XYZ file of C-alpha atoms in Angstrom:
615
model
C 109.761 94.522 71.736
C 111.844 91.823 73.353
C 113.218 93.719 76.320
C 109.941 95.202 77.511
C 109.306 92.124 79.607
C 112.549 92.615 81.510
C 111.239 95.754 83.139
C 108.050 93.928 84.059
C 109.870 90.931 85.435
C 111.615 93.105 88.018
C 108.330 93.051 89.921
C 105.625 90.969 88.312
C 107.258 87.572 87.981
C 108.539 87.612 91.557
C 105.026 86.627 92.600
C 105.519 83.325 90.798
C 108.357 82.283 93.108
C 107.420 80.472 96.306
C 109.862 81.751 98.924
C 110.018 82.899 102.531
C 108.272 86.243 102.582
C 111.014 88.089 104.417
C 110.870 91.079 102.088
C 107.261 91.915 102.722
C 104.921 90.076 104.976
C 101.980 88.379 103.337
C 98.723 90.253 103.826
C 96.890 89.162 106.937
C 93.160 88.737 106.513
C 91.166 89.681 109.596
C 87.395 89.565 110.036
C 86.059 92.687 108.357
C 83.909 94.992 110.505
C 80.305 94.934 109.421
C 80.225 98.701 109.445
C 83.032 98.826 106.871
C 86.433 100.439 107.106
C 86.674 103.970 108.405
C 86.268 106.467 105.590
C 89.173 108.841 105.934
C 91.582 110.587 103.664
C 94.726 112.300 104.913
C 95.575 114.872 102.306
C 99.042 115.208 100.808
C 101.089 117.415 103.133
C 102.338 119.257 100.046
C 98.829 120.445 99.182
C 98.102 124.185 99.399
C 97.178 125.400 102.894
C 93.540 125.895 102.021
C 93.103 122.280 100.827
C 91.164 120.360 103.479
C 90.722 116.592 103.732
C 88.203 115.286 101.230
C 86.317 113.536 104.041
C 86.121 114.547 107.665
C 84.309 112.970 110.604
C 80.584 113.602 110.660
C 80.589 113.973 114.440
C 82.150 117.158 115.737
C 84.496 116.622 118.703
C 83.591 118.326 121.918
C 85.170 121.758 121.881
C 87.963 122.447 124.332
C 88.390 125.928 125.765
C 91.120 127.726 123.848
C 92.971 130.935 124.380
C 92.203 133.460 121.639
C 94.789 133.457 118.866
C 96.901 136.586 118.591
C 95.925 138.783 115.645
C 97.868 138.518 112.407
C 99.765 141.744 111.859
C 99.465 143.433 108.483
C 103.209 144.124 108.457
C 105.937 142.632 110.616
C 108.373 145.205 111.831
C 110.957 144.066 112.462
C 110.917 140.846 110.433
C 110.878 137.835 112.842
C 114.231 136.048 112.872
C 115.709 133.251 114.935
C 118.966 133.295 116.908
C 120.912 132.443 113.743
C 119.392 135.335 111.821
C 117.078 133.219 109.674
C 113.823 134.975 108.827
C 110.471 133.289 109.327
C 109.706 133.611 105.625
C 113.107 132.244 104.621
C 112.600 129.231 106.869
C 109.131 128.732 105.410
C 110.372 128.812 101.808
C 113.248 126.472 102.630
C 110.812 124.092 104.309
C 108.530 124.069 101.291
C 111.461 123.370 98.979
C 112.564 120.491 101.224
C 109.022 119.069 101.102
C 108.923 119.303 97.314
C 112.167 117.355 96.968
C 110.872 114.720 99.402
C 112.965 115.483 102.486
C 110.107 115.407 104.967
C 112.307 115.469 108.081
C 114.087 118.666 107.027
C 110.785 120.189 105.890
C 109.224 119.479 109.273
C 112.144 121.037 111.130
C 112.243 124.201 109.007
C 108.496 124.751 109.010
C 108.293 124.161 112.749
C 111.012 126.754 113.318
C 109.174 129.196 111.076
C 105.911 128.572 112.908
C 107.581 129.195 116.256
C 108.521 132.688 115.028
C 105.021 133.420 113.672
C 102.531 131.452 115.816
C 99.661 133.631 114.602
C 99.863 132.120 111.098
C 97.315 129.263 111.004
C 98.276 128.055 107.522
C 101.907 127.717 108.584
C 100.903 125.679 111.608
C 98.927 123.396 109.301
C 101.950 122.884 107.026
C 104.312 122.232 109.927
C 101.850 119.793 111.511
C 101.478 117.719 108.349
C 105.188 117.566 107.644
C 105.954 116.636 111.243
C 103.328 113.912 111.058
C 104.800 112.235 107.990
C 108.384 112.779 109.133
C 107.657 111.134 112.488
C 108.360 114.178 114.684
C 105.472 113.361 116.994
C 106.543 115.717 119.777
C 106.326 118.603 117.300
C 102.914 117.333 116.197
C 101.646 117.457 119.769
C 102.965 120.982 120.234
C 101.378 122.131 116.979
C 97.993 120.526 117.625
C 96.429 123.795 118.879
C 97.231 125.377 115.503
C 95.114 122.884 113.514
C 91.846 123.045 115.457
C 90.031 124.325 112.375
C 90.747 121.011 110.650
C 88.941 118.409 112.810
C 90.740 115.375 111.390
C 94.162 116.854 112.091
C 93.045 117.984 115.544
C 91.967 114.428 116.348
C 95.265 113.134 115.016
C 97.097 115.439 117.397
C 94.973 114.310 120.345
C 95.585 110.602 119.815
C 99.306 111.212 119.274
C 99.390 113.128 122.553
C 98.031 110.034 124.312
C 100.710 107.878 122.708
C 103.567 110.264 123.424
C 102.526 110.603 127.039
C 102.453 106.809 127.395
C 105.837 106.575 125.654
C 107.290 108.884 128.323
C 106.077 106.433 130.987
C 103.257 108.572 132.414
C 100.425 106.054 132.234
C 98.050 108.052 134.403
C 98.372 111.213 132.342
C 97.966 109.191 129.148
C 94.811 107.600 130.577
C 93.378 110.994 131.471
C 94.088 112.281 127.964
C 92.479 109.185 126.471
C 89.307 109.613 128.548
C 89.141 113.388 128.342
C 86.554 113.351 125.545
C 85.353 110.792 123.009
C 87.353 110.361 119.843
C 85.613 110.391 116.471
C 86.327 108.028 113.553
C 88.805 106.846 112.520
C 90.503 107.376 115.873
C 87.578 106.084 117.926
C 88.754 102.582 116.972
C 92.329 103.347 117.914
C 91.264 104.795 121.268
C 89.405 101.554 121.960
C 92.467 99.491 120.982
C 94.727 101.529 123.260
C 92.429 101.573 126.294
C 93.411 98.246 127.953
C 97.158 98.881 127.638
C 96.902 102.464 128.839
C 94.575 101.411 131.662
C 97.113 98.791 132.774
C 99.864 101.421 132.773
C 97.621 103.694 134.827
C 96.748 100.955 137.354
C 93.092 100.552 136.346
C 93.054 96.768 136.546
C 89.276 96.468 136.260
C 89.392 97.956 132.768
C 92.598 96.198 131.724
C 91.355 92.749 132.808
C 87.703 93.062 131.795
C 86.467 90.118 129.689
C 86.173 90.928 126.000
C 82.734 90.743 124.486
C 82.484 89.957 120.793
C 81.622 93.024 118.742
C 80.609 93.685 115.178
C 84.177 94.790 114.583
C 86.032 91.482 114.349
C 89.463 93.089 114.261
C 88.731 94.993 117.460
C 87.780 91.788 119.260
C 91.065 90.139 118.283
C 93.191 93.040 119.456
C 91.390 93.343 122.782
C 91.626 89.616 123.517
C 95.376 89.703 122.911
C 95.727 92.655 125.266
C 93.675 90.905 127.940
C 95.822 87.764 127.663
C 98.949 89.828 128.277
C 97.328 91.724 131.149
C 96.311 88.441 132.795
C 99.881 87.191 132.522
C 101.085 90.422 134.109
C 98.869 89.681 137.119
C 100.150 86.053 137.183
C 96.757 84.658 136.239
C 98.463 82.237 133.900
C 95.686 79.689 133.431
C 93.254 82.397 132.350
C 95.880 83.885 130.049
C 96.449 80.460 128.506
C 92.717 80.073 127.862
C 92.553 83.499 126.204
C 95.467 82.626 123.927
C 93.899 79.303 123.010
C 90.650 81.054 122.100
C 92.620 83.285 119.732
C 94.470 80.341 118.214
C 91.158 78.564 117.557
C 89.943 81.344 115.267
C 90.395 81.070 111.479
C 93.922 82.268 110.805
C 94.580 82.491 114.533
C 97.806 80.511 114.367
C 99.202 82.912 111.775
C 98.103 86.018 113.672
C 98.879 85.007 117.236
C 101.246 82.034 117.042
C 104.238 84.137 118.044
C 102.410 85.723 120.987
C 101.186 82.397 122.338
C 104.529 80.703 121.713
C 106.378 83.427 123.635
C 103.937 83.004 126.518
C 104.695 79.269 126.521
C 108.430 79.960 126.473
C 108.058 82.173 129.544
C 106.176 79.313 131.225
C 109.170 77.031 130.357
C 107.009 74.962 127.978
C 109.537 74.964 125.157
C 108.270 71.848 123.375
C 104.760 73.284 123.303
C 106.164 76.561 121.965
C 107.995 74.745 119.161
C 104.778 72.956 118.214
C 102.890 76.252 118.077
C 105.563 77.910 115.925
C 105.650 74.968 113.527
C 101.861 74.968 113.302
C 101.859 78.673 112.533
C 104.554 78.258 109.879
C 102.666 75.502 108.096
C 101.915 76.723 104.563
C 103.100 80.284 105.220
C 106.507 80.347 103.540
C 108.101 81.875 106.628
C 106.798 84.998 108.350
C 109.694 86.874 109.942
C 108.679 86.793 113.596
C 107.863 83.080 113.436
C 111.180 82.175 111.840
C 113.069 84.188 114.438
C 111.083 82.694 117.316
C 111.538 79.117 116.130
C 115.269 79.629 115.670
C 115.575 81.088 119.172
C 113.687 78.366 121.023
C 115.474 75.562 119.156
C 118.773 77.119 120.195
C 117.613 77.215 123.836
C 117.694 80.978 123.759
C 116.311 83.127 126.537
C 112.533 83.474 126.531
C 111.273 86.939 125.548
C 110.262 89.183 128.407
C 106.613 89.952 129.030
C 105.622 92.906 126.824
C 105.221 96.220 128.638
C 102.047 98.294 128.248
C 103.979 100.421 125.759
C 104.880 97.345 123.693
C 101.302 96.078 123.855
C 99.973 99.439 122.699
C 102.537 99.429 119.894
C 101.439 95.971 118.790
C 97.793 97.080 118.806
C 98.673 100.001 116.550
C 100.602 97.720 114.212
C 97.640 95.378 114.064
C 95.407 98.326 113.207
C 97.844 99.311 110.454
C 97.361 95.879 108.850
C 93.650 96.619 108.645
C 94.076 100.087 107.138
C 96.682 98.788 104.683
C 94.209 96.155 103.531
C 91.775 99.009 102.823
C 94.536 100.995 101.064
C 94.362 103.837 103.593
C 98.152 104.017 103.480
C 98.526 107.505 104.987
C 96.558 106.335 108.005
C 98.782 103.256 108.259
C 101.801 105.568 108.328
C 100.308 107.513 111.253
C 99.579 104.334 113.222
C 103.046 102.933 112.585
C 104.753 106.202 113.496
C 102.946 105.998 116.842
C 103.842 102.324 117.221
C 107.481 103.113 116.542
C 107.444 105.885 119.148
C 106.118 103.477 121.788
C 108.461 100.572 121.024
C 111.161 101.209 118.413
C 112.356 98.146 116.553
C 113.400 96.864 113.170
C 110.163 94.982 112.496
C 107.921 98.004 113.022
C 110.366 100.040 110.928
C 110.075 97.524 108.089
C 106.298 97.793 108.242
C 106.531 101.576 108.335
C 108.749 101.553 105.264
C 106.166 99.464 103.410
C 103.399 101.888 104.374
C 105.403 104.941 103.329
C 106.231 103.376 99.972
C 102.568 102.471 99.440
C 101.698 106.094 100.235
C 104.183 107.149 97.516
C 106.552 108.687 100.061
C 109.630 107.125 98.495
C 112.258 109.333 100.159
C 111.026 108.723 103.724
C 110.515 105.031 102.917
C 114.128 104.673 101.792
C 115.318 106.488 104.893
C 113.426 104.019 107.083
C 114.621 100.944 105.165
C 118.219 102.157 105.266
C 118.028 102.592 109.053
C 117.147 98.964 109.797
C 120.014 97.229 111.558
C 121.796 93.970 110.758
C 120.885 92.437 114.120
C 118.441 90.087 112.382
C 119.832 89.115 108.948
C 116.387 88.248 107.603
C 114.897 91.590 108.607
C 117.929 93.417 107.279
C 117.713 91.592 103.950
C 114.015 92.410 103.748
C 114.769 96.080 104.298
C 117.490 96.097 101.647
C 115.263 94.266 99.169
C 112.519 96.848 99.647
C 115.091 99.633 99.448
C 116.110 98.229 96.059
C 112.496 98.198 94.894
C 112.177 101.857 95.843
C 115.315 102.731 93.884
C 113.927 100.794 90.925
C 110.754 102.878 91.022
C 112.991 105.944 90.933
C 114.890 104.373 87.976
C 118.164 104.342 89.886
C 119.436 100.927 88.900
C 122.914 101.227 90.409
C 121.550 102.020 93.868
C 119.091 99.146 93.480
C 121.900 96.715 92.680
C 123.933 97.909 95.676
C 120.966 97.269 97.997
C 120.282 93.855 96.464
C 123.915 92.835 96.888
C 123.709 93.757 100.590
C 120.557 91.653 100.905
C 122.242 88.792 99.034
C 125.218 88.892 101.409
C 122.939 88.868 104.459
C 120.859 85.853 103.385
C 122.858 83.764 100.890
C 120.913 81.394 98.637
C 117.583 83.194 99.046
C 115.898 82.804 95.673
C 113.829 85.986 95.836
C 116.876 88.186 96.413
C 118.936 86.446 93.743
C 116.095 86.722 91.250
C 115.763 90.447 91.916
C 119.506 90.967 91.630
C 119.746 89.096 88.329
C 116.764 90.983 86.878
C 118.253 94.345 87.797
C 121.643 93.389 86.351
C 119.969 92.439 83.068
C 118.063 95.728 83.043
C 121.437 97.514 83.183
C 122.907 95.307 80.416
C 125.258 93.569 82.847
C 124.250 90.201 81.461
C 127.418 88.285 82.292
C 127.088 89.201 85.962
C 123.412 88.265 85.864
C 124.236 84.871 84.392
C 126.722 84.241 87.196
C 123.925 84.773 89.713
C 121.424 82.702 87.734
C 123.851 79.794 87.413
C 124.478 79.436 91.144
C 123.548 75.974 92.455
C 120.701 77.476 94.468
C 119.205 78.937 91.253
C 120.117 76.395 88.599
C 118.593 73.227 89.995
C 116.240 70.640 88.599
C 113.101 72.241 90.023
C 113.902 75.881 89.382
C 110.858 78.131 88.831
C 109.874 79.373 85.407
C 110.765 83.030 86.142
C 114.368 81.998 86.849
C 114.613 80.205 83.499
C 112.997 83.223 81.860
C 115.669 85.541 83.223
C 118.438 83.154 82.214
C 117.009 82.999 78.697
C 116.880 86.796 78.512
C 120.505 87.093 79.638
C 121.665 84.419 77.184
C 119.844 86.122 74.331
C 121.507 89.441 75.052
C 124.861 87.675 75.122
C 124.181 86.293 71.641
C 123.763 82.693 72.795
C 120.466 82.312 70.946
C 120.127 78.514 70.905
C 120.590 78.298 74.675
C 118.284 81.271 75.171
C 115.545 79.666 73.098
C 115.706 76.485 75.185
C 115.453 78.370 78.476
C 112.628 80.633 77.286
C 110.643 77.718 75.873
C 111.041 75.743 79.111
C 109.986 78.785 81.145
C 106.888 79.229 78.999
C 105.776 75.670 79.723
C 105.434 76.580 83.399
C 103.074 79.503 82.572
C 101.745 78.993 79.055
C 99.547 82.104 79.071
C 101.953 84.507 80.762
C 102.041 87.594 78.489
C 105.637 88.482 79.349
C 106.952 85.055 78.433
C 104.792 84.809 75.316
C 105.960 88.221 74.171
C 109.646 87.637 74.784
C 109.969 84.281 73.061
C 107.568 85.342 70.322
C 109.641 88.437 69.577
C 112.851 86.400 69.489
C 111.320 84.057 66.902
C 109.887 86.883 64.804
C 112.919 89.149 64.878
C 115.386 86.353 64.171
C 113.195 84.835 61.458
C 113.326 81.424 63.110
C 109.584 80.851 63.578
C 107.858 84.001 62.421
C 104.296 82.707 62.178
C 104.399 80.904 65.511
C 106.093 83.873 67.159
C 103.481 86.260 65.750
C 100.717 84.046 67.095
C 102.299 84.044 70.567
C 102.647 87.823 70.547
C 98.992 88.167 69.536
C 98.022 86.049 72.550
C 100.199 88.222 74.789
C 98.562 91.375 73.416
C 95.081 89.926 73.976
C 96.014 89.183 77.578
C 97.518 92.642 78.194
C 96.139 95.058 75.569
C 97.255 98.207 77.400
C 100.918 97.236 77.374
C 102.627 99.433 74.792
C 105.729 97.249 74.695
C 103.755 94.131 73.780
C 101.789 96.144 71.222
C 105.115 97.150 69.687
C 106.027 93.469 69.378
C 102.712 92.856 67.626
C 103.341 95.712 65.200
C 106.863 94.481 64.513
C 105.560 90.981 63.816
C 103.124 92.472 61.304
C 105.984 94.468 59.759
C 108.189 91.395 59.428
C 105.346 89.577 57.651
C 104.902 92.415 55.160
C 101.628 93.704 56.654
C 102.910 97.279 56.565
C 99.643 99.241 56.649
C 98.439 97.193 59.607
C 101.827 97.568 61.273
C 101.618 101.374 60.988
C 98.301 101.450 62.816
C 99.505 99.058 65.521
C 102.811 100.868 66.050
C 101.134 104.280 66.199
C 99.109 102.931 69.115
C 102.259 101.578 70.755
C 104.030 104.938 70.466
C 100.988 106.662 71.951
C 101.373 104.413 75.007
C 105.199 104.599 75.182
C 106.179 107.888 73.511
C 109.682 107.983 75.034
C 110.718 104.475 74.013
C 113.438 104.700 71.377
C 112.909 101.179 70.004
C 109.180 101.631 69.474
C 109.660 105.013 67.797
C 112.319 103.468 65.545
C 109.930 100.692 64.529
C 107.230 103.221 63.652
C 109.730 105.102 61.455
C 110.511 101.873 59.590
C 106.804 101.196 59.029
C 106.196 104.719 57.735
C 109.062 104.290 55.271
C 107.639 101.047 53.908
C 104.250 102.633 53.140
C 105.837 105.620 51.432
C 105.492 108.178 54.240
C 109.156 109.144 53.992
C 109.085 112.521 55.779
C 107.215 111.039 58.736
C 109.695 108.184 58.830
C 112.641 110.570 58.941
C 110.940 112.641 61.644
C 110.473 109.528 63.811
C 114.082 108.435 63.276
C 115.293 111.906 64.194
C 113.252 111.710 67.364
C 114.919 108.404 68.262
C 118.229 110.259 68.557
C 116.720 112.519 71.235
C 115.649 109.551 73.366
C 119.138 108.385 74.413
C 119.192 105.111 72.430
C 121.936 102.557 72.940
C 124.998 102.996 70.723
C 124.070 100.265 68.234
C 120.592 101.675 67.618
C 121.941 105.212 67.330
C 124.344 104.124 64.597
C 121.606 102.242 62.726
C 119.228 105.201 62.868
C 121.874 107.646 61.676
C 122.542 105.322 58.732
C 118.826 105.241 57.901
C 118.642 109.027 57.981
C 121.448 109.169 55.447
C 120.488 106.315 53.111
C 116.891 105.434 53.930
C 115.651 101.968 54.819
C 116.906 99.022 52.775
C 114.261 97.024 50.956
C 112.451 94.829 53.478
C 111.533 91.364 52.256
C 108.731 89.772 54.274
C 109.817 86.646 56.102
C 107.918 83.567 57.135
C 108.741 80.705 59.359
C 107.404 77.186 59.611
C 105.714 75.858 62.704
C 107.874 73.122 64.248
């Protein structure tokens, strides 16, 4: 199947292009804690009320005195309603519907309003808490924390968010008291430790904020605490000590990548611009352009104003973002969302929003992720383009190609001549059969140069083929394959072209077989293999291969059509007609629909096996 690879290339081949990573920051590797990552699962907020987290902390938090909950009445009389006449149950049902369709913000609002009318319903409090958590309504989460005390992990979540929200309101002393009130249990024990220096500084506890950092088994924790101490020392004008702390961070493996921006900004504030430029350039070396570094280097070269010293709120936000990198690395995406929601509450900004969008998408919260990406401003064109690129990827996962193209065009306008964006735009245009437009993008000078990557040539070949310019397509596809000789997508696409056109059937069949061996679970490549067998007259073998392909891709009209043809050739006429009839239910393109209708009327013309010579 020739076009199967086009869907794959929308994502897979992008990794082959070396470009500035403005769309999604490269993963940052930090020293792994010897104790391992915290084992925690935040359950889907749409789960039934009785579903508890699969893993909860083994240490029970110290119980806080609570007022007894009011009893649940057997019958409400009258039915609780709000000032607008909405019943508690109506609000609850509306909230659940909003959650099912992915509108977490509306779900949180409706469920919170319902819970306010019926505070004695523990399950409703649980629902409202979870939706508020994922929607980012942290004030509602704090208010609802007393309703989730029977679920220790959620109760701990509410406690740590209370600390953050109190700090965000500027009450450092109250935040410090809440942080020290009782020990936190994993996974929030780590976060409490990360937050302590910043909260202590806001509360005026300089001994704690400035205390030297001792190396711990948790390497990530050591890094975060040393950064916080460096900032605290600068706050107290102990600049030489702050400089030494920054240099100790830079000396660590990967330290320039992790802390180059922080140290460079410190140097800018000390009016050491040349030293700052050197640090930024060192950090950029071999990185392909991390967003903050690119922005910082551009600013200092333009003699822009040095960034202000981060506040305790900003430092706490950065610590939470750093922690989110760790949890993302361990694929605890729901936990990353919680950390980044807190970080955003402390210090809103486009960069933390971009990271939050990534975490939400990784947690399969596509609607909230798109909402976050769409809210990122155009103040920084690179950040804005990154948000639009990721917005397009989300729309692609939802199979909304037109919305994806619109987002990619906005990204393309924000950062002209960025290869990654242009590649994504061209791939999506081809997927929607807008091949002429795709070719216009692919033939831009920035894309059609002497050293263009193989994936770009691959896309150009695919577009040319669909436009009927087969000779040009063959040249581009062959050249692309030379850059990645074992890439299954490229092998499959060129191999199918040769088999289907009869140009080089044997060589094409061999290439498809190699692609199938490399990716045996890919139903589209298996279809190509079956079609190659069909074209060579190996009909019984083709039937078996194509049956497997249909089992993997049952809704693919082209694969089902091929299986019908194979059935016909081995004399299984009724099964062939059934498969062809099914093709018509799968929304095939107009040309295929007409061909299938003709086959249903007249049967399949006699197929003569074809062969092709190796060049």
